[in-house]
């Protein structure tokens, strides 16, 4: 649904993103809990070096910026037109087995 004066809102559930990434990488490739300080791109097809806050430097073919709304990756890329823009919407997400939903409802509207 589009709110008056709102921009776009794209939501990719974190569990879906994690599942897709984990399907494609070798075990031990992902370093959960690491904090990114910054990164250096080495040119097209030559990879990237990620610099972590603990001082570790990791060279890789690809860096996935799945680090949330205040993304270090997004901030460093400085993409044209990329800015945080409050949409006037409040999103509440949760998960429940579908059998637990009354009447098969998959969404619930809350009153103002």
Short mmCIF file of C-alpha atoms in Angstrom, two decimals:
data_model
loop_
_atom_site.label_atom_id
_atom_site.label_comp_id
_atom_site.label_asym_id
_atom_site.label_seq_id
_atom_site.Cartn_x
_atom_site.Cartn_y
_atom_site.Cartn_z
CA UNK A 1 0.00 0.00 0.00
CA UNK A 2 1.26 3.48 -0.81
CA UNK A 3 0.96 6.21 1.81
CA UNK A 4 0.50 9.84 0.75
CA UNK A 5 3.88 11.49 0.25
CA UNK A 6 5.70 8.20 0.79
CA UNK A 7 8.59 6.83 -1.21
CA UNK A 8 9.17 3.18 -1.89
CA UNK A 9 9.43 0.44 0.69
CA UNK A 10 11.12 -2.83 -0.13
CA UNK A 11 11.11 -5.59 2.44
CA UNK A 12 13.15 -8.75 2.14
CA UNK A 13 12.66 -10.91 5.25
CA UNK A 14 15.98 -11.45 7.00
CA UNK A 15 15.37 -15.19 7.34
CA UNK A 16 14.81 -15.43 3.56
CA UNK A 17 18.00 -13.50 2.81
CA UNK A 18 20.02 -15.65 5.22
CA UNK A 19 18.62 -18.86 3.77
CA UNK A 20 19.46 -17.81 0.19
CA UNK A 21 23.00 -16.78 1.12
CA UNK A 22 23.64 -19.94 3.17
CA UNK A 23 22.50 -22.10 0.23
CA UNK A 24 25.30 -20.66 -1.90
CA UNK A 25 28.38 -20.32 0.33
CA UNK A 26 30.88 -22.79 1.73
CA UNK A 27 30.69 -23.56 5.47
CA UNK A 28 32.79 -21.12 7.50
CA UNK A 29 32.52 -18.38 4.85
CA UNK A 30 30.21 -16.12 6.86
CA UNK A 31 31.58 -14.44 9.99
CA UNK A 32 28.47 -13.81 12.12
CA UNK A 33 28.76 -10.99 14.66
CA UNK A 34 31.56 -9.15 12.84
CA UNK A 35 31.36 -5.37 12.63
CA UNK A 36 32.40 -3.73 9.37
CA UNK A 37 34.56 -0.62 9.55
CA UNK A 38 34.81 -0.11 5.78
CA UNK A 39 35.86 -1.77 2.55
CA UNK A 40 38.02 -1.25 -0.53
CA UNK A 41 36.97 -2.36 -4.03
CA UNK A 42 39.88 -3.50 -6.18
CA UNK A 43 38.27 -2.89 -9.55
CA UNK A 44 35.86 -4.86 -11.69
CA UNK A 45 36.31 -8.60 -11.22
CA UNK A 46 39.21 -8.14 -8.79
CA UNK A 47 37.32 -8.42 -5.51
CA UNK A 48 37.03 -6.43 -2.34
CA UNK A 49 38.80 -6.18 1.02
CA UNK A 50 36.54 -5.79 4.04
CA UNK A 51 38.09 -4.11 7.08
CA UNK A 52 36.50 -5.19 10.36
CA UNK A 53 36.45 -3.17 13.57
CA UNK A 54 38.59 -5.80 15.30
CA UNK A 55 41.42 -5.01 12.83
CA UNK A 56 40.89 -8.05 10.60
CA UNK A 57 41.14 -7.52 6.83
CA UNK A 58 39.31 -10.07 4.67
CA UNK A 59 39.81 -10.35 0.90
CA UNK A 60 36.82 -11.74 -1.02
CA UNK A 61 35.21 -11.85 -4.45
CA UNK A 62 31.98 -10.38 -3.09
CA UNK A 63 30.73 -8.33 -0.14
CA UNK A 64 27.04 -8.60 0.75
CA UNK A 65 25.76 -5.48 2.49
CA UNK A 66 23.04 -7.01 4.65
CA UNK A 67 23.84 -4.85 7.63
CA UNK A 68 20.56 -3.07 8.25
CA UNK A 69 19.07 0.39 7.95
CA UNK A 70 22.23 2.20 9.07
CA UNK A 71 24.36 0.12 6.68
CA UNK A 72 28.10 0.79 6.60
CA UNK A 73 28.15 -0.67 3.08
CA UNK A 74 25.38 1.62 1.80
CA UNK A 75 26.88 4.69 3.48
CA UNK A 76 30.32 4.06 1.94
CA UNK A 77 28.89 3.42 -1.56
CA UNK A 78 27.16 6.85 -1.57
CA UNK A 79 24.68 5.76 -4.21
CA UNK A 80 22.84 8.58 -5.99
CA UNK A 81 19.39 9.12 -4.53
CA UNK A 82 20.05 6.75 -1.63
CA UNK A 83 18.93 8.41 1.56
CA UNK A 84 16.87 7.42 4.53
CA UNK A 85 13.36 8.70 3.94
CA UNK A 86 10.68 8.22 6.57
CA UNK A 87 7.64 6.86 4.76
CA UNK A 88 5.08 7.65 7.43
CA UNK A 89 4.58 3.93 7.99
CA UNK A 90 5.22 1.74 10.98
CA UNK A 91 5.99 -1.90 10.19
CA UNK A 92 5.51 -4.68 12.73
CA UNK A 93 6.75 -8.08 11.64
CA UNK A 94 6.38 -11.44 13.26
CA UNK A 95 6.23 -15.11 12.48
CA UNK A 96 3.65 -17.70 13.48
CA UNK A 97 2.72 -21.14 12.18
CA UNK A 98 -0.13 -20.70 9.69
CA UNK A 99 -2.19 -23.26 11.62
CA UNK A 100 -2.28 -20.78 14.53
CA UNK A 101 -3.87 -18.00 12.46
CA UNK A 102 -7.62 -17.71 12.92
CA UNK A 103 -9.64 -18.12 9.78
CA UNK A 104 -6.50 -18.52 7.68
CA UNK A 105 -5.74 -14.79 7.89
CA UNK A 106 -2.20 -13.92 6.89
CA UNK A 107 -2.40 -10.23 7.79
CA UNK A 108 -4.02 -8.25 10.56
CA UNK A 109 -5.02 -4.57 10.33
CA UNK A 110 -4.66 -2.63 13.56
CA UNK A 111 -6.90 0.39 14.28
CA UNK A 112 -5.33 3.84 14.52
#
